[in-house]
Amino acid sequence: MIQILHKLWRNHGGLHLDYHKEDSNAAPTKHLPMAEELIIPLQQHSGYKPTLTVNAGDYVYKGQELASHTGFMKVPVHASTSGTITAIEERPIAHPSGLSDVCIILKPDGKDDWGNARMPTYPDPSQVDGEVLRQRICAAGIVGMGGAVFPAAIKLNVHDNIPIEALVINGAECEPYITCDDRLMREKPVEILRGVQIMMHIIATQRCLIGIEDNKPEAIAAMQAAREELGDQRIAIIPIPTLYPSGSEKQLIKILTGKEVPSGGRPATIGIVCHNPATARAIYRAVVLGEPLIDRYLTITGKGVAQPCNVEVPLGTPIQHLIAHSGGYTQKKPLPSPPLIREGSQEGSYSSPDKGRLGGVSLIMGGPMMGVSLHTDQIPVVKATNCILVSDIPESEQQPALPCIRCGRCAEACPVTLLPQQLYWHSRARDFDKAEQYHLFDCIECGCCSYVCPSHIRLVDYYRFAKAEIRTQREAKTKANIARERHDFHQERLERAKREKAEKLAKHKEQAQTTTDDGKKAAIQAALERAKAKKAEAAQTTTGETTE
């Protein structure tokens, strides 16, 4: 029997959804055969792209660094297995635009050989300095695995002047269909808690709150049993009511602590650090086992796939491979994939817009509320991939949007107490100043407003568009300011050079004038001297003749 001994707070709004968790969480996590080809994007985190350290044709060991994290907001990527790099080229990535980005193509050799790529281990992290552990987490390429993919080492770099009251572990997993954290907490609870202990040591806190929605009783029981096994009373396993979006970071912190993260602020500013169970396990493996982040748990589910399940797969595995080993598509098959076409002079340029295009299903990376639509199943698993949702309803058959009737249901459902209909109007009108005045950037994009909208307006898409436009304008403004400063500095330098040249010229002229005047005086004086001498000589000559 589960007893709630911890006081909980309630957020505004939220939804009780049909969760569909049972579709995929009944069976143990599967391990699939290695794909014939791994596609490893360089950009898998929030921040800047890491620097390539390998070339096409190189042989790499499992866990070997492929791109370096040297520089600000960079996170390295590592080889998910041993093999040969066959190409470094652009391939489709998980982005709504369908854009491509630079990927490392790795052909596995089947040996899964670590070589010397495994990092040194720290069997007792409590005896290691926190900064050393944080550097290890950075070198292991660990990011937040709940979907935000923010570098974990930066998140753990807290300020000394703000003591951390508690570490919060987000085990809510509130979005429908997704069950990978549920299975991870059932199957690897000790590894998760050991990762939690490492994080508590780094941020110097004596309290950890692990929030898990009460529709996951097996996960709660497994985590509580692991806590008892470790005998760590600083850690509390807290069941919370099942209500979407309780798994959002700010909402979960409010539920567990009663504290609200200020608008535009981060949890650390109120003495809280929040991480995901999968991130905690990755930290344990990096510190104690010396393994970088090269694989992850994820859910394959939806009515469009024959055998929904959870799998643990290497990063870079194509989604097509996952679906093929989950019974395949239930409805229409994707259009046949044409051969890879290389075009132009740019070697490796990928130009097959129809490759893997979906003919009768739709794919979403993530859940149905906050996920990202994918246009092809050729996209690889990355650090952010917690779920592949295969719907048997193509996007083209989804209900069209109708005009807003101002019913106000979106405001009732919003967990952040925003006014979604006002944000919609201002975003649609491109009146971004007004949208910001209505706290656009406080929107967590949970999708509650879109879900309850009777007009089927995809409101979140408008908010994402407005945020992207505002960021683009800010970036352009920053660049313009920098360019203006450079131009002003250039003009000032030209004026200074011109002024200095004029001053120098005037000085030379004055010197030349002075030199000329002196020369004339000297010449006159010399002439006078010569005339005087000549006159004296003539007088002397005349005196001599008279005497004779």
Coordinates of C-alpha atoms in Angstrom, one line a residue:
M1 CA 0.0 0.0 0.0
I2 CA 1.4 3.4 -1.0
Q3 CA 1.3 6.1 1.8
I4 CA 1.7 9.7 1.0
L5 CA 3.6 11.3 3.8
H6 CA 4.9 14.4 2.0
K7 CA 2.8 17.5 1.7
L8 CA 2.0 18.3 -2.0
W9 CA 0.9 21.5 -3.7
R10 CA -1.5 21.9 -6.6
N11 CA -0.9 23.7 -9.9
H12 CA -3.6 25.6 -11.9
G13 CA -5.2 23.8 -14.9
G14 CA -3.9 20.5 -16.2
L15 CA -5.7 17.6 -17.9
H16 CA -6.7 14.0 -17.1
L17 CA -5.8 12.2 -20.3
D18 CA -6.2 8.7 -21.7
Y19 CA -2.6 7.7 -21.0
H20 CA -2.2 4.5 -23.1
K21 CA 0.8 3.5 -20.9
E22 CA -0.2 -0.2 -20.8
D23 CA 0.4 -0.5 -24.5
S24 CA 4.2 -0.6 -24.0
N25 CA 5.1 -1.0 -20.3
A26 CA 4.0 -4.6 -19.7
A27 CA 7.0 -6.4 -21.1
P28 CA 10.7 -6.0 -20.0
T29 CA 12.9 -3.7 -22.1
K30 CA 14.3 -5.3 -25.2
H31 CA 17.8 -5.2 -26.7
L32 CA 17.7 -5.2 -30.5
P33 CA 20.3 -6.4 -33.0
M34 CA 22.8 -3.8 -34.1
A35 CA 21.7 -1.8 -37.1
E36 CA 23.8 -2.0 -40.2
E37 CA 24.6 1.7 -40.0
L38 CA 24.5 4.2 -37.2
I39 CA 23.9 7.9 -37.9
I40 CA 25.3 10.1 -35.2
P41 CA 24.4 13.8 -35.4
L42 CA 27.0 16.3 -34.0
Q43 CA 24.3 18.5 -32.6
Q44 CA 22.4 16.5 -29.9
H45 CA 22.1 19.1 -27.1
S46 CA 21.2 22.7 -26.3
G47 CA 24.3 24.8 -27.1
Y48 CA 26.9 24.8 -29.8
K49 CA 28.1 22.1 -32.1
P50 CA 31.1 20.2 -30.9
T51 CA 34.4 20.0 -32.9
L52 CA 35.0 17.0 -35.1
T53 CA 38.0 14.9 -34.0
V54 CA 37.7 12.1 -36.6
N55 CA 37.7 11.7 -40.4
A56 CA 35.9 9.4 -42.8
G57 CA 37.8 6.1 -43.1
D58 CA 38.9 6.1 -39.4
Y59 CA 38.4 3.0 -37.3
V60 CA 36.9 3.9 -33.9
Y61 CA 36.4 1.9 -30.7
K62 CA 33.2 1.9 -28.7
G63 CA 33.0 5.0 -26.5
Q64 CA 35.7 6.8 -28.4
E65 CA 35.2 10.5 -28.7
L66 CA 34.1 11.6 -32.2
A67 CA 33.7 15.3 -31.5
S68 CA 35.3 17.4 -28.7
H69 CA 33.5 19.6 -26.1
T70 CA 36.3 22.2 -26.0
G71 CA 34.5 25.5 -25.9
F72 CA 31.5 27.1 -24.3
M73 CA 28.2 25.1 -24.2
K74 CA 29.6 22.2 -26.2
V75 CA 29.0 18.6 -25.4
P76 CA 31.0 15.7 -27.0
V77 CA 29.6 12.8 -28.9
H78 CA 31.0 9.3 -28.8
A79 CA 31.0 6.2 -30.9
S80 CA 28.1 4.0 -29.9
T81 CA 30.0 0.9 -30.9
S82 CA 33.3 -0.1 -32.7
G83 CA 33.5 0.1 -36.4
T84 CA 34.6 2.3 -39.4
I85 CA 33.4 5.8 -40.2
T86 CA 32.2 5.6 -43.7
A87 CA 31.2 9.2 -44.2
I88 CA 30.7 12.6 -42.5
E89 CA 27.8 14.2 -44.3
E90 CA 24.4 15.9 -43.9
R91 CA 21.5 13.6 -43.1
P92 CA 17.9 14.4 -41.9
I93 CA 17.6 15.1 -38.2
A94 CA 14.8 15.2 -35.7
H95 CA 13.4 18.7 -36.5
P96 CA 9.9 19.8 -37.6
S97 CA 11.5 21.6 -40.6
G98 CA 12.9 18.4 -41.9
L99 CA 16.3 20.0 -42.2
S100 CA 19.5 18.1 -42.5
D101 CA 22.6 18.5 -40.4
V102 CA 26.2 17.1 -40.2
C103 CA 26.2 13.4 -39.1
I104 CA 28.9 10.8 -38.6
I105 CA 28.0 7.6 -40.4
L106 CA 29.4 4.6 -38.5
K107 CA 29.4 1.1 -39.9
P108 CA 29.6 -1.4 -36.9
D109 CA 32.1 -4.2 -37.1
G110 CA 30.1 -6.4 -34.8
K111 CA 32.8 -6.7 -32.1
D112 CA 31.5 -3.9 -29.8
D113 CA 35.1 -3.4 -28.8
W114 CA 35.9 -0.7 -26.2
G115 CA 39.6 -0.8 -26.8
N116 CA 41.1 1.8 -24.4
A117 CA 38.2 4.2 -24.9
R118 CA 36.6 3.6 -21.5
M119 CA 37.3 6.4 -19.0
P120 CA 39.0 5.9 -15.6
T121 CA 36.5 4.9 -12.9
Y122 CA 35.7 6.4 -9.5
P123 CA 34.5 3.4 -7.4
D124 CA 33.8 5.7 -4.4
P125 CA 32.6 9.1 -5.8
S126 CA 32.0 10.5 -2.3
Q127 CA 35.8 10.7 -1.9
V128 CA 36.2 12.7 -5.1
D129 CA 36.0 16.5 -5.4
G130 CA 32.7 17.7 -6.9
E131 CA 34.4 19.7 -9.6
V132 CA 36.3 16.6 -10.8
L133 CA 33.0 14.7 -11.0
R134 CA 31.3 17.6 -12.9
Q135 CA 34.2 17.6 -15.4
R136 CA 33.7 13.8 -15.9
I137 CA 30.0 14.3 -16.5
C138 CA 30.8 16.9 -19.2
A139 CA 33.4 14.7 -20.8
A140 CA 30.9 11.8 -20.9
G141 CA 28.6 13.9 -23.0
I142 CA 25.7 13.7 -20.6
V143 CA 22.7 16.0 -21.1
G144 CA 19.2 16.1 -19.6
M145 CA 17.5 13.0 -21.1
G146 CA 13.9 14.1 -20.3
G147 CA 13.9 16.0 -23.7
A148 CA 15.5 19.4 -22.9
V149 CA 19.0 18.0 -23.5
F150 CA 20.6 20.9 -21.5
P151 CA 24.2 20.0 -20.6
A152 CA 24.0 18.2 -17.2
A153 CA 27.4 19.5 -16.0
I154 CA 26.3 23.1 -16.4
K155 CA 23.1 22.4 -14.6
L156 CA 25.1 21.0 -11.7
N157 CA 27.4 24.0 -11.6
V158 CA 25.5 25.9 -8.8
H159 CA 26.5 29.2 -7.2
D160 CA 28.1 29.1 -3.8
N161 CA 25.9 32.0 -2.6
I162 CA 22.7 30.1 -3.3
P163 CA 22.7 26.9 -1.2
I164 CA 20.8 24.1 -2.8
E165 CA 17.9 23.0 -0.6
A166 CA 17.0 19.9 -2.6
L167 CA 17.6 17.8 -5.6
V168 CA 14.4 16.9 -7.5
I169 CA 14.2 13.8 -9.7
N170 CA 11.5 14.0 -12.3
G171 CA 10.0 10.5 -12.5
A172 CA 6.5 11.8 -13.3
E173 CA 6.6 10.9 -17.0
C174 CA 3.2 12.5 -17.4
E175 CA 2.8 12.5 -21.1
P176 CA 0.6 9.8 -22.7
Y177 CA 2.2 6.7 -24.3
I178 CA 5.7 7.3 -23.0
T179 CA 6.9 4.6 -20.5
C180 CA 10.7 4.4 -20.9
D181 CA 11.4 6.1 -17.5
D182 CA 8.8 3.8 -15.9
R183 CA 10.6 0.7 -17.2
L184 CA 14.0 2.2 -16.3
M185 CA 12.9 2.9 -12.7
R186 CA 11.6 -0.7 -12.4
E187 CA 14.7 -2.3 -13.9
K188 CA 17.6 -0.1 -12.9
P189 CA 16.5 1.6 -9.6
V190 CA 19.9 1.1 -7.8
E191 CA 21.9 2.7 -10.6
I192 CA 19.5 5.7 -10.7
L193 CA 19.8 6.2 -6.9
R194 CA 23.6 5.9 -7.0
G195 CA 23.6 8.6 -9.7
V196 CA 21.3 10.6 -7.4
Q197 CA 23.9 10.3 -4.6
I198 CA 26.7 11.5 -6.9
M199 CA 24.6 14.6 -7.9
M200 CA 23.8 15.3 -4.2
H201 CA 27.6 15.2 -3.5
I202 CA 28.3 17.6 -6.3
I203 CA 25.7 20.2 -5.4
A204 CA 26.2 19.7 -1.6
T205 CA 22.6 19.0 -0.6
Q206 CA 21.3 16.6 1.9
R207 CA 17.8 16.2 0.5
C208 CA 16.4 14.5 -2.6
L209 CA 12.8 14.4 -3.7
I210 CA 11.8 11.8 -6.4
G211 CA 8.4 12.6 -7.7
I212 CA 6.6 9.7 -9.5
E213 CA 3.0 9.8 -10.7
D214 CA 0.8 7.3 -8.9
N215 CA -0.1 5.5 -12.1
K216 CA 3.3 3.8 -11.9
P217 CA 3.0 1.6 -8.7
E218 CA 5.6 -0.9 -9.8
A219 CA 8.2 1.9 -10.4
I220 CA 7.4 3.4 -7.0
A221 CA 7.8 0.1 -5.3
A222 CA 11.1 -0.7 -7.1
M223 CA 12.5 2.7 -6.2
Q224 CA 11.4 2.5 -2.6
A225 CA 13.0 -1.0 -2.3
A226 CA 16.3 0.3 -3.8
R227 CA 16.3 3.2 -1.3
E228 CA 15.9 0.7 1.5
E229 CA 18.7 -1.4 0.0
L230 CA 21.0 1.6 0.0
G231 CA 19.8 2.8 3.4
D232 CA 19.9 6.4 2.3
Q233 CA 17.3 8.3 4.3
R234 CA 18.1 11.5 2.6
I235 CA 16.2 10.3 -0.5
A236 CA 12.4 10.4 -0.5
I237 CA 10.2 8.6 -3.1
I238 CA 7.1 10.6 -3.4
P239 CA 4.0 9.5 -5.4
I240 CA 2.1 12.4 -6.9
P241 CA -1.4 12.6 -8.4
T242 CA -1.6 11.7 -12.1
L243 CA -2.4 14.9 -13.9
Y244 CA -0.8 16.2 -17.1
P245 CA 1.6 18.2 -17.2
S246 CA 2.9 17.4 -13.7
G247 CA 6.1 16.2 -15.3
S248 CA 7.1 19.7 -16.4
E249 CA 10.1 20.9 -14.4
K250 CA 8.5 24.0 -12.9
Q251 CA 5.2 22.2 -12.2
L252 CA 6.8 19.3 -10.4
I253 CA 8.9 21.6 -8.3
K254 CA 5.8 23.5 -7.2
I255 CA 4.0 20.2 -6.4
L256 CA 6.9 18.8 -4.3
T257 CA 8.2 22.0 -2.6
G258 CA 5.5 24.6 -3.0
K259 CA 8.1 26.9 -4.5
E260 CA 7.6 28.7 -7.8
V261 CA 10.4 29.3 -10.2
P262 CA 10.3 33.0 -11.1
S263 CA 9.5 34.1 -14.7
G264 CA 12.6 33.8 -16.8
G265 CA 14.5 32.2 -13.9
R266 CA 15.9 28.8 -13.3
P267 CA 15.3 26.4 -10.4
A268 CA 18.8 26.9 -9.0
T269 CA 17.8 30.5 -8.2
I270 CA 15.3 29.2 -5.6
G271 CA 17.7 26.5 -4.3
I272 CA 16.4 23.6 -6.4
V273 CA 18.1 21.4 -9.0
C274 CA 16.0 19.1 -11.2
H275 CA 17.1 16.1 -13.2
N276 CA 15.6 13.1 -14.9
P277 CA 16.0 9.4 -13.8
A278 CA 17.8 8.5 -17.0
T279 CA 20.2 11.4 -16.5
A280 CA 21.0 10.1 -13.0
R281 CA 21.7 6.6 -14.3
A282 CA 23.9 8.0 -17.1
I283 CA 25.9 9.9 -14.5
Y284 CA 26.4 6.8 -12.4
R285 CA 27.7 4.9 -15.4
A286 CA 30.0 7.7 -16.4
V287 CA 31.5 8.1 -13.0
V288 CA 31.6 4.6 -11.6
L289 CA 31.9 2.5 -14.8
G290 CA 33.7 5.0 -17.0
E291 CA 31.1 4.8 -19.8
P292 CA 30.1 7.9 -21.8
L293 CA 26.5 8.4 -22.9
I294 CA 26.2 6.2 -26.0
D295 CA 22.8 4.5 -25.6
R296 CA 19.4 5.1 -23.9
Y297 CA 16.0 3.6 -23.1
L298 CA 13.1 4.7 -25.3
T299 CA 9.5 3.7 -26.1
I300 CA 8.2 2.6 -29.4
T301 CA 4.4 2.8 -29.3
G302 CA 1.2 3.9 -31.0
K303 CA -1.5 2.2 -33.1
G304 CA 0.7 2.4 -36.1
V305 CA 3.3 -0.1 -34.8
A306 CA 2.6 -3.8 -34.4
Q307 CA 4.4 -4.5 -31.1
P308 CA 4.7 -1.5 -28.8
C309 CA 7.6 -1.9 -26.4
N310 CA 10.6 -0.3 -24.7
V311 CA 14.1 -0.8 -26.0
E312 CA 17.6 0.1 -25.0
V313 CA 19.5 1.0 -28.2
P314 CA 22.8 2.7 -29.2
L315 CA 22.5 6.3 -30.1
G316 CA 22.4 6.7 -33.9
T317 CA 20.1 3.7 -34.5
P318 CA 17.7 4.6 -37.4
I319 CA 14.0 4.7 -36.4
Q320 CA 13.3 2.5 -39.3
H321 CA 15.4 -0.2 -37.7
L322 CA 13.4 0.1 -34.4
I323 CA 10.1 -0.2 -36.1
A324 CA 11.2 -3.2 -38.1
H325 CA 12.1 -5.0 -34.9
S326 CA 8.9 -4.0 -33.2
G327 CA 6.7 -5.9 -35.6
G328 CA 6.7 -3.2 -38.3
Y329 CA 3.9 -0.8 -39.3
T330 CA 0.3 -2.0 -38.8
Q331 CA -1.2 0.0 -41.6
K332 CA 0.1 1.3 -44.8
K333 CA 3.8 0.9 -45.4
P334 CA 6.1 3.9 -45.9
L335 CA 6.9 4.7 -49.5
P336 CA 9.8 2.8 -50.8
S337 CA 13.2 4.4 -50.2
P338 CA 15.0 5.5 -53.3
P339 CA 18.8 5.2 -53.4
L340 CA 20.9 7.8 -51.7
I341 CA 21.6 10.6 -54.2
R342 CA 24.7 12.7 -54.0
E343 CA 24.4 16.0 -55.9
G344 CA 26.7 18.8 -56.9
S345 CA 30.3 19.2 -55.9
Q346 CA 29.6 19.0 -52.2
E347 CA 30.6 15.5 -51.3
G348 CA 28.1 13.5 -49.3
S349 CA 25.3 16.0 -49.9
Y350 CA 22.0 14.2 -49.1
S351 CA 19.2 15.1 -51.5
S352 CA 16.5 12.5 -51.4
P353 CA 13.4 14.3 -50.2
D354 CA 11.3 11.2 -50.7
K355 CA 13.6 8.8 -48.9
G356 CA 11.7 7.1 -46.1
R357 CA 8.7 9.4 -46.6
L358 CA 5.7 8.1 -44.8
G359 CA 2.8 7.1 -46.9
G360 CA 0.1 6.0 -44.4
V361 CA 1.3 6.8 -40.9
S362 CA 2.7 9.8 -39.0
L363 CA 5.7 9.7 -36.7
I364 CA 6.3 11.8 -33.6
M365 CA 9.5 12.0 -31.5
G366 CA 8.2 12.4 -28.0
G367 CA 4.6 12.2 -26.9
P368 CA 1.4 13.4 -28.6
M369 CA 1.3 16.6 -26.5
M370 CA 4.8 18.0 -26.8
G371 CA 6.5 15.8 -29.4
V372 CA 8.1 16.8 -32.7
S373 CA 6.6 15.5 -36.0
L374 CA 9.0 13.6 -38.2
H375 CA 8.8 13.4 -42.0
T376 CA 10.8 10.2 -42.4
D377 CA 11.9 7.1 -40.5
Q378 CA 15.5 7.5 -41.7
I379 CA 16.1 9.8 -38.7
P380 CA 18.4 8.4 -36.0
V381 CA 17.9 8.0 -32.2
V382 CA 19.6 10.9 -30.4
K383 CA 20.1 11.8 -26.7
A384 CA 16.7 13.5 -26.7
T385 CA 14.7 10.6 -28.1
N386 CA 12.5 9.2 -25.3
C387 CA 9.7 7.9 -27.5
I388 CA 8.7 7.2 -31.1
L389 CA 5.0 7.5 -31.4
V390 CA 3.6 5.9 -34.6
S391 CA 0.1 7.0 -35.3
D392 CA -2.1 5.3 -37.9
I393 CA -3.6 8.6 -38.8
P394 CA -1.5 10.6 -41.4
E395 CA -1.1 14.3 -40.7
S396 CA -2.9 15.0 -43.9
E397 CA -6.1 13.4 -42.4
Q398 CA -6.1 15.3 -39.1
Q399 CA -8.9 17.7 -38.5
P400 CA -8.5 21.2 -40.0
A401 CA -8.4 24.2 -37.8
L402 CA -11.5 26.4 -37.5
P403 CA -11.8 30.1 -36.4
C404 CA -11.3 30.7 -32.7
I405 CA -14.7 31.2 -30.8
R406 CA -13.1 32.7 -27.7
C407 CA -14.6 30.0 -25.5
G408 CA -11.8 30.3 -22.9
R409 CA -11.2 26.6 -22.4
C410 CA -7.5 27.0 -23.2
A411 CA -7.1 29.5 -20.3
E412 CA -8.9 27.1 -17.9
A413 CA -6.5 24.3 -18.9
C414 CA -3.2 26.3 -18.9
P415 CA -1.0 25.2 -16.0
V416 CA 0.9 28.5 -16.1
T417 CA -2.2 30.7 -15.8
L418 CA -1.5 32.4 -19.2
L419 CA -4.1 33.7 -21.7
P420 CA -3.5 31.4 -24.6
Q421 CA -6.1 33.0 -26.9
Q422 CA -4.4 36.4 -26.5
L423 CA -1.1 34.8 -27.2
Y424 CA -2.6 33.2 -30.3
W425 CA -4.0 36.4 -31.7
H426 CA -0.8 38.4 -31.2
S427 CA 1.4 35.6 -32.5
R428 CA -0.7 35.2 -35.5
A429 CA -0.7 39.0 -36.2
R430 CA 3.1 38.9 -35.7
D431 CA 2.7 41.5 -32.9
F432 CA 5.5 40.0 -30.9
D433 CA 5.8 42.9 -28.4
K434 CA 2.3 42.3 -27.3
A435 CA 2.9 38.5 -27.1
E436 CA 5.8 39.1 -24.8
Q437 CA 3.7 41.3 -22.7
Y438 CA 1.4 38.3 -22.2
H439 CA 4.4 36.3 -21.0
L440 CA 4.9 34.3 -24.1
F441 CA 8.2 32.9 -22.8
D442 CA 6.5 31.5 -19.7
C443 CA 4.6 29.0 -21.9
I444 CA 6.0 25.5 -21.4
E445 CA 4.5 24.3 -24.6
C446 CA 2.6 21.5 -22.8
G447 CA -0.1 21.5 -25.4
C448 CA -3.1 21.6 -23.0
C449 CA -4.6 24.6 -24.8
S450 CA -4.4 22.9 -28.2
Y451 CA -5.9 19.6 -26.7
V452 CA -9.0 21.3 -25.4
C453 CA -9.5 23.7 -28.3
P454 CA -12.9 22.9 -29.9
S455 CA -11.7 24.6 -33.1
H456 CA -8.7 22.3 -33.3
I457 CA -6.2 25.2 -33.6
R458 CA -2.7 24.0 -33.0
L459 CA -2.0 26.9 -30.7
V460 CA 1.4 25.7 -29.5
D461 CA 2.7 25.9 -33.1
Y462 CA 1.9 29.6 -33.1
Y463 CA 3.8 30.1 -29.8
R464 CA 6.8 28.2 -31.1
F465 CA 6.7 30.3 -34.2
A466 CA 6.5 33.6 -32.2
K467 CA 9.4 32.5 -29.9
A468 CA 11.6 31.6 -32.8
E469 CA 10.9 34.9 -34.6
I470 CA 11.6 36.9 -31.4
R471 CA 14.9 35.0 -30.9
T472 CA 15.8 35.6 -34.5
Q473 CA 15.0 39.3 -34.2
R474 CA 17.0 39.6 -31.0
E475 CA 20.0 37.8 -32.6
A476 CA 19.7 40.2 -35.6
K477 CA 19.5 43.2 -33.3
T478 CA 22.6 42.0 -31.4
K479 CA 24.5 41.5 -34.6
A480 CA 23.4 44.9 -35.9
N481 CA 24.6 46.6 -32.6
I482 CA 27.9 44.9 -32.9
A483 CA 28.2 45.9 -36.5
R484 CA 27.3 49.5 -35.6
E485 CA 29.9 49.6 -32.8
R486 CA 32.5 48.3 -35.2
H487 CA 31.5 50.9 -37.8
D488 CA 31.6 53.8 -35.2
F489 CA 35.0 52.5 -33.9
H490 CA 36.3 52.4 -37.5
Q491 CA 35.1 56.0 -38.2
E492 CA 36.6 57.2 -35.0
R493 CA 39.9 55.6 -35.9
L494 CA 39.8 57.2 -39.4
E495 CA 39.1 60.6 -37.8
R496 CA 41.9 60.2 -35.3
A497 CA 44.3 59.2 -38.0
K498 CA 43.3 62.2 -40.2
R499 CA 43.6 64.5 -37.2
E500 CA 47.0 63.1 -36.3
K501 CA 48.2 63.4 -39.9
A502 CA 47.1 67.1 -40.0
E503 CA 48.9 67.9 -36.8
K504 CA 52.0 66.2 -38.0
L505 CA 51.9 68.1 -41.3
A506 CA 51.5 71.4 -39.5
K507 CA 54.4 70.6 -37.3
H508 CA 56.7 69.8 -40.2
K509 CA 55.6 73.0 -41.9
E510 CA 56.4 75.1 -38.9
Q511 CA 59.8 73.4 -38.6
A512 CA 60.5 74.0 -42.3
Q513 CA 59.5 77.6 -41.9
T514 CA 61.8 78.1 -38.9
T515 CA 64.6 76.4 -40.8
T516 CA 64.1 78.7 -43.8
D517 CA 64.2 81.9 -41.7
D518 CA 67.3 80.9 -39.9
G519 CA 69.0 80.0 -43.2
K520 CA 68.2 83.5 -44.7
K521 CA 69.5 85.2 -41.6
A522 CA 72.7 83.2 -41.7
A523 CA 73.1 84.0 -45.5
I524 CA 72.6 87.7 -44.9
Q525 CA 75.0 87.6 -42.0
A526 CA 77.5 85.8 -44.0
A527 CA 77.2 88.3 -46.9
L528 CA 77.6 91.2 -44.4
E529 CA 80.7 89.5 -43.0
R530 CA 82.1 89.0 -46.5
A531 CA 81.4 92.7 -47.4
K532 CA 82.9 93.9 -44.2
A533 CA 86.0 91.8 -44.7
K534 CA 86.3 93.0 -48.3
K535 CA 86.0 96.6 -47.2
A536 CA 88.6 96.1 -44.6
E537 CA 90.9 94.5 -47.1
A538 CA 90.4 97.4 -49.5
A539 CA 91.2 99.9 -46.8
Q540 CA 94.3 98.2 -45.8
T541 CA 95.5 98.1 -49.4
T542 CA 94.9 101.8 -49.9
T543 CA 96.9 102.6 -46.7
G544 CA 99.9 100.7 -47.9
E545 CA 100.1 102.4 -51.3
T546 CA 100.0 105.9 -49.6
T547 CA 102.9 105.0 -47.3
E548 CA 105.2 104.0 -50.2

